Amino acid sequence: MTSAKGAGALPLNTILSGDCVEAMNALPEASVDLVFADPPYNLQLKGDLHRPDNSRVDAVDDDWDRFDSFAAYDRFTRDWLAAARRVLKPHGAIWVIGSYHNIFRMGAELQNQGFWILNDVVWRKSNPMPNFRGKRLTNAHETLIWASRGEGAKYTFNYEALKALNEGVQMRSDWVLPICTGHERLKDANGDKAHPTQKPAALLHRVLVATTNPGDVVLDPFFGTGTTGAVAKMLGRDFIGIEREESYRRVAEDRLANVRKFDRAALAVSTSKRAEPRIPFGQLVERGLLLPGEVLISPRGKTAKVRADGTLVGEAVTGSIHQVGAALEGAPSCNGWTYWHFKRDGKTVPIDILRQQIRAEMADRPN
Ligand SMILES: C[S@@+](CC[C@H](N)C(=O)[O-])C[C@H]1O[C@@H](n2cnc3c(N)ncnc32)[C@H](O)[C@@H]1O
């Protein structure tokens, strides 16, 4: 177990052992903000797979990935999705990841249970394993489904942060990222892969930056090597992991012990203007940042006086900063925050500076 910290009965920053359905059912209802689930794929592999040089491919043939039939896999999917749904907060969301073997079955069950699919994301692997037999296309992607708890339910989406991650271009639903190799790939004492399906941290980084905020609780019911927990910890989110296999839990514990949280300033992400707290112009007056009677100036020299109730009075017009600006310009609308300026120490400064000052004070306040 890593450092558990108390928040009611929630075992935060802990790896729970055992079956994920039982473990989730033991958690309080509506307690987590996001579920990220990378369940068994049910690959249905028949016999060994070899490369052209006859070496054996290290494929996923573990017991935890075996199900007797599609019906058995569907029952399993139904049970764990229902358990995940119960622990999700009303405005929480879920991500599931899978391949063509299981993603369609999970997608159908998500909809059966009332989840609302927001996007499917194609993770295109920049370094996929080739198709050794040459009988099918190289399988070069996996699919993620992102869903809210129901139609119309609110959910977290940090649109501006993703756009910033993508150098100012709106993030699309096809993500090109390498599979987990090299130093990132955890090895056992023999130098073999510690887990057959370790996901790249970059994938989780994008998911968590996009759909959670610092302090959110992220639950991963199929924790494996703990990729979700490691990235959550770095990003200042809390996690709950569930993993049935003791050997994987140990790998994940060691990994998590070496992960450091980024500092607070690094965790802040770009936000949309709409997400910023609304500051009425009147608050600037109430707080004495602008005084009743003070003269505001437009870029082209129009003027108006501040009134005690946060309205302006200009030449034959009174109203909000936006209304007076629009009237003086003869324009249908006007952003008063950038239009109006005030004078301090001989300099002309936009009033928006004062609004930003108030917002910065609010952001600095501890929650
Ligand atoms: C596809 S792997 C997840 C890998 C993980 N995302 C990572 O990056 O390491 C699925 C994991 O779920 C675990 N598992 C399978 N069935 C489970 C169950 N019913 N309850 C808990 N864990 C389970 C397996 O042992 C395996 O480690």
PDB file of C-alpha atoms in Angstrom, residues 124-305:
ATOM      1  CA  ARG A 124      -2.452   5.416 -33.324  1.00  0.00           C
ATOM      2  CA  LYS A 125       0.752   3.649 -32.361  1.00  0.00           C
ATOM      3  CA  SER A 126       3.745   5.278 -34.010  1.00  0.00           C
ATOM      4  CA  ASN A 127       5.746   2.057 -33.495  1.00  0.00           C
ATOM      5  CA  PRO A 128       3.241  -0.835 -33.757  1.00  0.00           C
ATOM      6  CA  MET A 129       4.188  -4.506 -33.821  1.00  0.00           C
ATOM      7  CA  PRO A 130       4.203  -5.719 -37.435  1.00  0.00           C
ATOM      8  CA  ASN A 131       1.765  -8.353 -38.661  1.00  0.00           C
ATOM      9  CA  PHE A 132       4.138 -11.325 -38.755  1.00  0.00           C
ATOM     10  CA  ARG A 133       1.983 -13.668 -40.812  1.00  0.00           C
ATOM     11  CA  GLY A 134       1.141 -11.092 -43.444  1.00  0.00           C
ATOM     12  CA  LYS A 135      -2.477 -12.240 -43.452  1.00  0.00           C
ATOM     13  CA  ARG A 136      -4.091  -9.097 -42.114  1.00  0.00           C
ATOM     14  CA  LEU A 137      -3.434  -5.381 -41.809  1.00  0.00           C
ATOM     15  CA  THR A 138      -0.888  -4.342 -39.194  1.00  0.00           C
ATOM     16  CA  ASN A 139      -2.942  -3.654 -36.122  1.00  0.00           C
ATOM     17  CA  ALA A 140      -1.638  -0.168 -35.414  1.00  0.00           C
ATOM     18  CA  HIS A 141      -4.188   1.361 -33.057  1.00  0.00           C
ATOM     19  CA  GLU A 142      -6.296   0.929 -29.973  1.00  0.00           C
ATOM     20  CA  THR A 143      -9.542   2.712 -29.249  1.00  0.00           C
ATOM     21  CA  LEU A 144     -10.524   4.675 -26.188  1.00  0.00           C
ATOM     22  CA  ILE A 145     -14.108   5.612 -25.376  1.00  0.00           C
ATOM     23  CA  TRP A 146     -14.798   8.635 -23.202  1.00  0.00           C
ATOM     24  CA  ALA A 147     -18.285   8.816 -21.701  1.00  0.00           C
ATOM     25  CA  SER A 148     -20.148  10.907 -19.171  1.00  0.00           C
ATOM     26  CA  ARG A 149     -22.552   9.327 -16.709  1.00  0.00           C
ATOM     27  CA  GLY A 150     -25.601  10.085 -18.846  1.00  0.00           C
ATOM     28  CA  GLU A 151     -27.067  12.295 -21.532  1.00  0.00           C
ATOM     29  CA  GLY A 152     -26.821  15.929 -20.459  1.00  0.00           C
ATOM     30  CA  ALA A 153     -24.606  15.131 -17.463  1.00  0.00           C
ATOM     31  CA  LYS A 154     -21.842  17.637 -16.843  1.00  0.00           C
ATOM     32  CA  TYR A 155     -18.237  16.496 -17.196  1.00  0.00           C
ATOM     33  CA  THR A 156     -14.759  18.007 -17.022  1.00  0.00           C
ATOM     34  CA  PHE A 157     -13.066  18.935 -20.286  1.00  0.00           C
ATOM     35  CA  ASN A 158     -10.006  21.185 -20.285  1.00  0.00           C
ATOM     36  CA  TYR A 159     -10.347  22.267 -23.892  1.00  0.00           C
ATOM     37  CA  GLU A 160      -7.783  25.073 -23.715  1.00  0.00           C
ATOM     38  CA  ALA A 161      -5.225  22.877 -21.970  1.00  0.00           C
ATOM     39  CA  LEU A 162      -5.428  20.282 -24.736  1.00  0.00           C
ATOM     40  CA  LYS A 163      -5.173  22.965 -27.377  1.00  0.00           C
ATOM     41  CA  ALA A 164      -2.071  24.283 -25.610  1.00  0.00           C
ATOM     42  CA  LEU A 165      -0.621  20.735 -25.506  1.00  0.00           C
ATOM     43  CA  ASN A 166      -1.156  20.637 -29.267  1.00  0.00           C
ATOM     44  CA  GLU A 167       0.710  23.932 -29.909  1.00  0.00           C
ATOM     45  CA  GLY A 168      -2.413  26.049 -30.220  1.00  0.00           C
ATOM     46  CA  VAL A 169      -4.326  23.736 -32.557  1.00  0.00           C
ATOM     47  CA  GLN A 170      -7.608  22.160 -31.420  1.00  0.00           C
ATOM     48  CA  MET A 171      -6.922  18.595 -30.207  1.00  0.00           C
ATOM     49  CA  ARG A 172      -8.369  15.931 -32.493  1.00  0.00           C
ATOM     50  CA  SER A 173      -9.634  12.471 -31.672  1.00  0.00           C
ATOM     51  CA  ASP A 174      -6.679  10.663 -33.271  1.00  0.00           C
ATOM     52  CA  TRP A 175      -3.660  10.591 -30.992  1.00  0.00           C
ATOM     53  CA  VAL A 176      -0.294   9.467 -32.347  1.00  0.00           C
ATOM     54  CA  LEU A 177       1.817   8.163 -29.480  1.00  0.00           C
ATOM     55  CA  PRO A 178       4.418   5.384 -29.240  1.00  0.00           C
ATOM     56  CA  ILE A 179       3.755   2.156 -27.361  1.00  0.00           C
ATOM     57  CA  CYS A 180       5.569   1.750 -24.078  1.00  0.00           C
ATOM     58  CA  THR A 181       9.176   0.661 -24.740  1.00  0.00           C
ATOM     59  CA  GLY A 182      12.752   1.415 -23.605  1.00  0.00           C
ATOM     60  CA  HIS A 183      13.351   2.822 -20.127  1.00  0.00           C
ATOM     61  CA  GLU A 184       9.678   3.370 -19.528  1.00  0.00           C
ATOM     62  CA  ARG A 185       8.913  -0.343 -19.862  1.00  0.00           C
ATOM     63  CA  LEU A 186       9.133  -1.949 -16.419  1.00  0.00           C
ATOM     64  CA  LYS A 187      11.202  -5.141 -16.241  1.00  0.00           C
ATOM     65  CA  ASP A 188      11.270  -8.024 -13.794  1.00  0.00           C
ATOM     66  CA  ALA A 189      14.399  -9.484 -12.175  1.00  0.00           C
ATOM     67  CA  ASN A 190      15.149 -11.481 -15.364  1.00  0.00           C
ATOM     68  CA  GLY A 191      14.960  -8.413 -17.548  1.00  0.00           C
ATOM     69  CA  ASP A 192      11.617  -9.536 -19.046  1.00  0.00           C
ATOM     70  CA  LYS A 193       8.591  -7.255 -19.317  1.00  0.00           C
ATOM     71  CA  ALA A 194       7.005  -6.965 -15.871  1.00  0.00           C
ATOM     72  CA  HIS A 195       3.550  -6.779 -17.464  1.00  0.00           C
ATOM     73  CA  PRO A 196       2.410  -7.625 -20.996  1.00  0.00           C
ATOM     74  CA  THR A 197       0.181  -4.598 -21.520  1.00  0.00           C
ATOM     75  CA  GLN A 198       1.809  -1.624 -19.754  1.00  0.00           C
ATOM     76  CA  LYS A 199       0.328   1.535 -21.269  1.00  0.00           C
ATOM     77  CA  PRO A 200       2.475   4.567 -22.134  1.00  0.00           C
ATOM     78  CA  ALA A 201       2.419   7.320 -19.509  1.00  0.00           C
ATOM     79  CA  ALA A 202       1.927   9.855 -22.332  1.00  0.00           C
ATOM     80  CA  LEU A 203      -1.520   8.424 -23.059  1.00  0.00           C
ATOM     81  CA  LEU A 204      -2.604   8.807 -19.435  1.00  0.00           C
ATOM     82  CA  HIS A 205      -1.045  12.266 -19.261  1.00  0.00           C
ATOM     83  CA  ARG A 206      -3.301  13.414 -22.071  1.00  0.00           C
ATOM     84  CA  VAL A 207      -6.385  11.745 -20.619  1.00  0.00           C
ATOM     85  CA  LEU A 208      -5.874  13.184 -17.143  1.00  0.00           C
ATOM     86  CA  VAL A 209      -4.929  16.703 -18.267  1.00  0.00           C
ATOM     87  CA  ALA A 210      -7.973  16.699 -20.563  1.00  0.00           C
ATOM     88  CA  THR A 211     -10.622  15.398 -18.208  1.00  0.00           C
ATOM     89  CA  THR A 212      -9.563  15.946 -14.586  1.00  0.00           C
ATOM     90  CA  ASN A 213      -8.352  18.765 -12.367  1.00  0.00           C
ATOM     91  CA  PRO A 214      -5.743  18.721  -9.594  1.00  0.00           C
ATOM     92  CA  GLY A 215      -7.249  17.130  -6.473  1.00  0.00           C
ATOM     93  CA  ASP A 216      -9.709  14.945  -8.439  1.00  0.00           C
ATOM     94  CA  VAL A 217      -9.987  11.251  -7.567  1.00  0.00           C
ATOM     95  CA  VAL A 218      -9.140   8.849 -10.401  1.00  0.00           C
ATOM     96  CA  LEU A 219     -10.042   5.182 -10.064  1.00  0.00           C
ATOM     97  CA  ASP A 220      -8.367   2.473 -12.156  1.00  0.00           C
ATOM     98  CA  PRO A 221      -9.999  -0.942 -11.572  1.00  0.00           C
ATOM     99  CA  PHE A 222      -7.401  -2.803 -13.709  1.00  0.00           C
ATOM    100  CA  PHE A 223      -4.291  -1.177 -12.326  1.00  0.00           C
ATOM    101  CA  GLY A 224      -1.577  -3.493 -13.737  1.00  0.00           C
ATOM    102  CA  THR A 225       1.753  -1.676 -13.362  1.00  0.00           C
ATOM    103  CA  GLY A 226      -0.031   1.432 -12.077  1.00  0.00           C
ATOM    104  CA  THR A 227       0.413   3.731 -15.087  1.00  0.00           C
ATOM    105  CA  THR A 228      -2.750   5.618 -14.146  1.00  0.00           C
ATOM    106  CA  GLY A 229      -1.591   6.011 -10.541  1.00  0.00           C
ATOM    107  CA  ALA A 230       1.891   7.145 -11.541  1.00  0.00           C
ATOM    108  CA  VAL A 231       0.600   9.865 -13.869  1.00  0.00           C
ATOM    109  CA  ALA A 232      -2.146  10.876 -11.421  1.00  0.00           C
ATOM    110  CA  LYS A 233       0.449  11.311  -8.678  1.00  0.00           C
ATOM    111  CA  MET A 234       2.716  13.410 -10.932  1.00  0.00           C
ATOM    112  CA  LEU A 235      -0.225  15.604 -11.886  1.00  0.00           C
ATOM    113  CA  GLY A 236      -1.485  16.143  -8.336  1.00  0.00           C
ATOM    114  CA  ARG A 237      -4.609  13.988  -8.704  1.00  0.00           C
ATOM    115  CA  ASP A 238      -5.507  11.306  -6.142  1.00  0.00           C
ATOM    116  CA  PHE A 239      -5.867   7.739  -7.340  1.00  0.00           C
ATOM    117  CA  ILE A 240      -7.375   4.444  -6.251  1.00  0.00           C
ATOM    118  CA  GLY A 241      -5.997   1.346  -7.974  1.00  0.00           C
ATOM    119  CA  ILE A 242      -7.415  -2.168  -7.942  1.00  0.00           C
ATOM    120  CA  GLU A 243      -5.346  -5.142  -9.083  1.00  0.00           C
ATOM    121  CA  ARG A 244      -5.963  -8.833  -8.596  1.00  0.00           C
ATOM    122  CA  GLU A 245      -2.423 -10.146  -9.199  1.00  0.00           C
ATOM    123  CA  GLU A 246      -0.006  -9.693  -6.350  1.00  0.00           C
ATOM    124  CA  SER A 247       3.080  -9.608  -8.608  1.00  0.00           C
ATOM    125  CA  TYR A 248       1.664  -6.634 -10.548  1.00  0.00           C
ATOM    126  CA  ARG A 249       0.700  -4.861  -7.339  1.00  0.00           C
ATOM    127  CA  ARG A 250       4.295  -5.122  -6.186  1.00  0.00           C
ATOM    128  CA  VAL A 251       5.607  -3.698  -9.465  1.00  0.00           C
ATOM    129  CA  ALA A 252       3.128  -0.829  -9.197  1.00  0.00           C
ATOM    130  CA  GLU A 253       4.044  -0.113  -5.544  1.00  0.00           C
ATOM    131  CA  ASP A 254       7.741   0.173  -6.439  1.00  0.00           C
ATOM    132  CA  ARG A 255       6.940   2.377  -9.382  1.00  0.00           C
ATOM    133  CA  LEU A 256       4.716   4.721  -7.383  1.00  0.00           C
ATOM    134  CA  ALA A 257       7.272   5.080  -4.619  1.00  0.00           C
ATOM    135  CA  ASN A 258       9.632   6.678  -7.148  1.00  0.00           C
ATOM    136  CA  VAL A 259       7.135   9.087  -8.691  1.00  0.00           C
ATOM    137  CA  ARG A 260       7.299  12.757  -7.690  1.00  0.00           C
ATOM    138  CA  LYS A 261       4.418  15.177  -7.892  1.00  0.00           C
ATOM    139  CA  PHE A 262       5.050  18.215 -10.124  1.00  0.00           C
ATOM    140  CA  ASP A 263       5.051  21.486  -8.192  1.00  0.00           C
ATOM    141  CA  ARG A 264       1.809  23.431  -7.850  1.00  0.00           C
ATOM    142  CA  ALA A 265       2.653  26.095 -10.414  1.00  0.00           C
ATOM    143  CA  ALA A 266       3.422  23.442 -13.039  1.00  0.00           C
ATOM    144  CA  LEU A 267       0.068  21.777 -12.500  1.00  0.00           C
ATOM    145  CA  ALA A 268      -2.032  24.753 -13.531  1.00  0.00           C
ATOM    146  CA  VAL A 269      -3.322  24.416 -17.087  1.00  0.00           C
ATOM    147  CA  SER A 270      -4.730  26.876 -19.594  1.00  0.00           C
ATOM    148  CA  THR A 271      -8.400  27.539 -19.053  1.00  0.00           C
ATOM    149  CA  SER A 272     -11.037  29.018 -21.286  1.00  0.00           C
ATOM    150  CA  LYS A 273     -12.164  32.575 -20.555  1.00  0.00           C
ATOM    151  CA  ARG A 274     -15.621  31.143 -19.866  1.00  0.00           C
ATOM    152  CA  ALA A 275     -14.203  28.961 -17.077  1.00  0.00           C
ATOM    153  CA  GLU A 276     -12.701  31.950 -15.258  1.00  0.00           C
ATOM    154  CA  PRO A 277     -14.703  33.400 -12.373  1.00  0.00           C
ATOM    155  CA  ARG A 278     -17.024  36.208 -13.392  1.00  0.00           C
ATOM    156  CA  ILE A 279     -16.029  39.562 -11.889  1.00  0.00           C
ATOM    157  CA  PRO A 280     -18.659  42.298 -12.215  1.00  0.00           C
ATOM    158  CA  PHE A 281     -17.237  45.754 -12.977  1.00  0.00           C
ATOM    159  CA  GLY A 282     -19.001  47.017  -9.842  1.00  0.00           C
ATOM    160  CA  GLN A 283     -16.632  44.937  -7.723  1.00  0.00           C
ATOM    161  CA  LEU A 284     -13.724  47.141  -8.891  1.00  0.00           C
ATOM    162  CA  VAL A 285     -15.629  50.150  -7.585  1.00  0.00           C
ATOM    163  CA  GLU A 286     -16.696  48.485  -4.316  1.00  0.00           C
ATOM    164  CA  ARG A 287     -13.113  47.528  -3.627  1.00  0.00           C
ATOM    165  CA  GLY A 288     -11.837  51.046  -4.333  1.00  0.00           C
ATOM    166  CA  LEU A 289      -9.710  49.985  -7.294  1.00  0.00           C
ATOM    167  CA  LEU A 290     -11.621  52.619  -9.302  1.00  0.00           C
ATOM    168  CA  LEU A 291     -13.358  55.515  -7.570  1.00  0.00           C
ATOM    169  CA  PRO A 292     -16.813  56.957  -8.305  1.00  0.00           C
ATOM    170  CA  GLY A 293     -16.239  60.012 -10.471  1.00  0.00           C
ATOM    171  CA  GLU A 294     -13.037  58.652 -11.964  1.00  0.00           C
ATOM    172  CA  VAL A 295     -12.714  59.195 -15.713  1.00  0.00           C
ATOM    173  CA  LEU A 296     -12.224  56.237 -18.057  1.00  0.00           C
ATOM    174  CA  ILE A 297     -10.754  56.767 -21.516  1.00  0.00           C
ATOM    175  CA  SER A 298     -11.197  54.824 -24.759  1.00  0.00           C
ATOM    176  CA  PRO A 299      -8.328  54.152 -27.217  1.00  0.00           C
ATOM    177  CA  ARG A 300      -9.691  56.963 -29.428  1.00  0.00           C
ATOM    178  CA  GLY A 301     -10.116  59.456 -26.596  1.00  0.00           C
ATOM    179  CA  LYS A 302     -13.826  59.053 -25.722  1.00  0.00           C
ATOM    180  CA  THR A 303     -14.485  59.422 -22.018  1.00  0.00           C
ATOM    181  CA  ALA A 304     -17.009  58.336 -19.392  1.00  0.00           C
ATOM    182  CA  LYS A 305     -17.259  58.673 -15.638  1.00  0.00           C
TER     183      LYS A 305
END
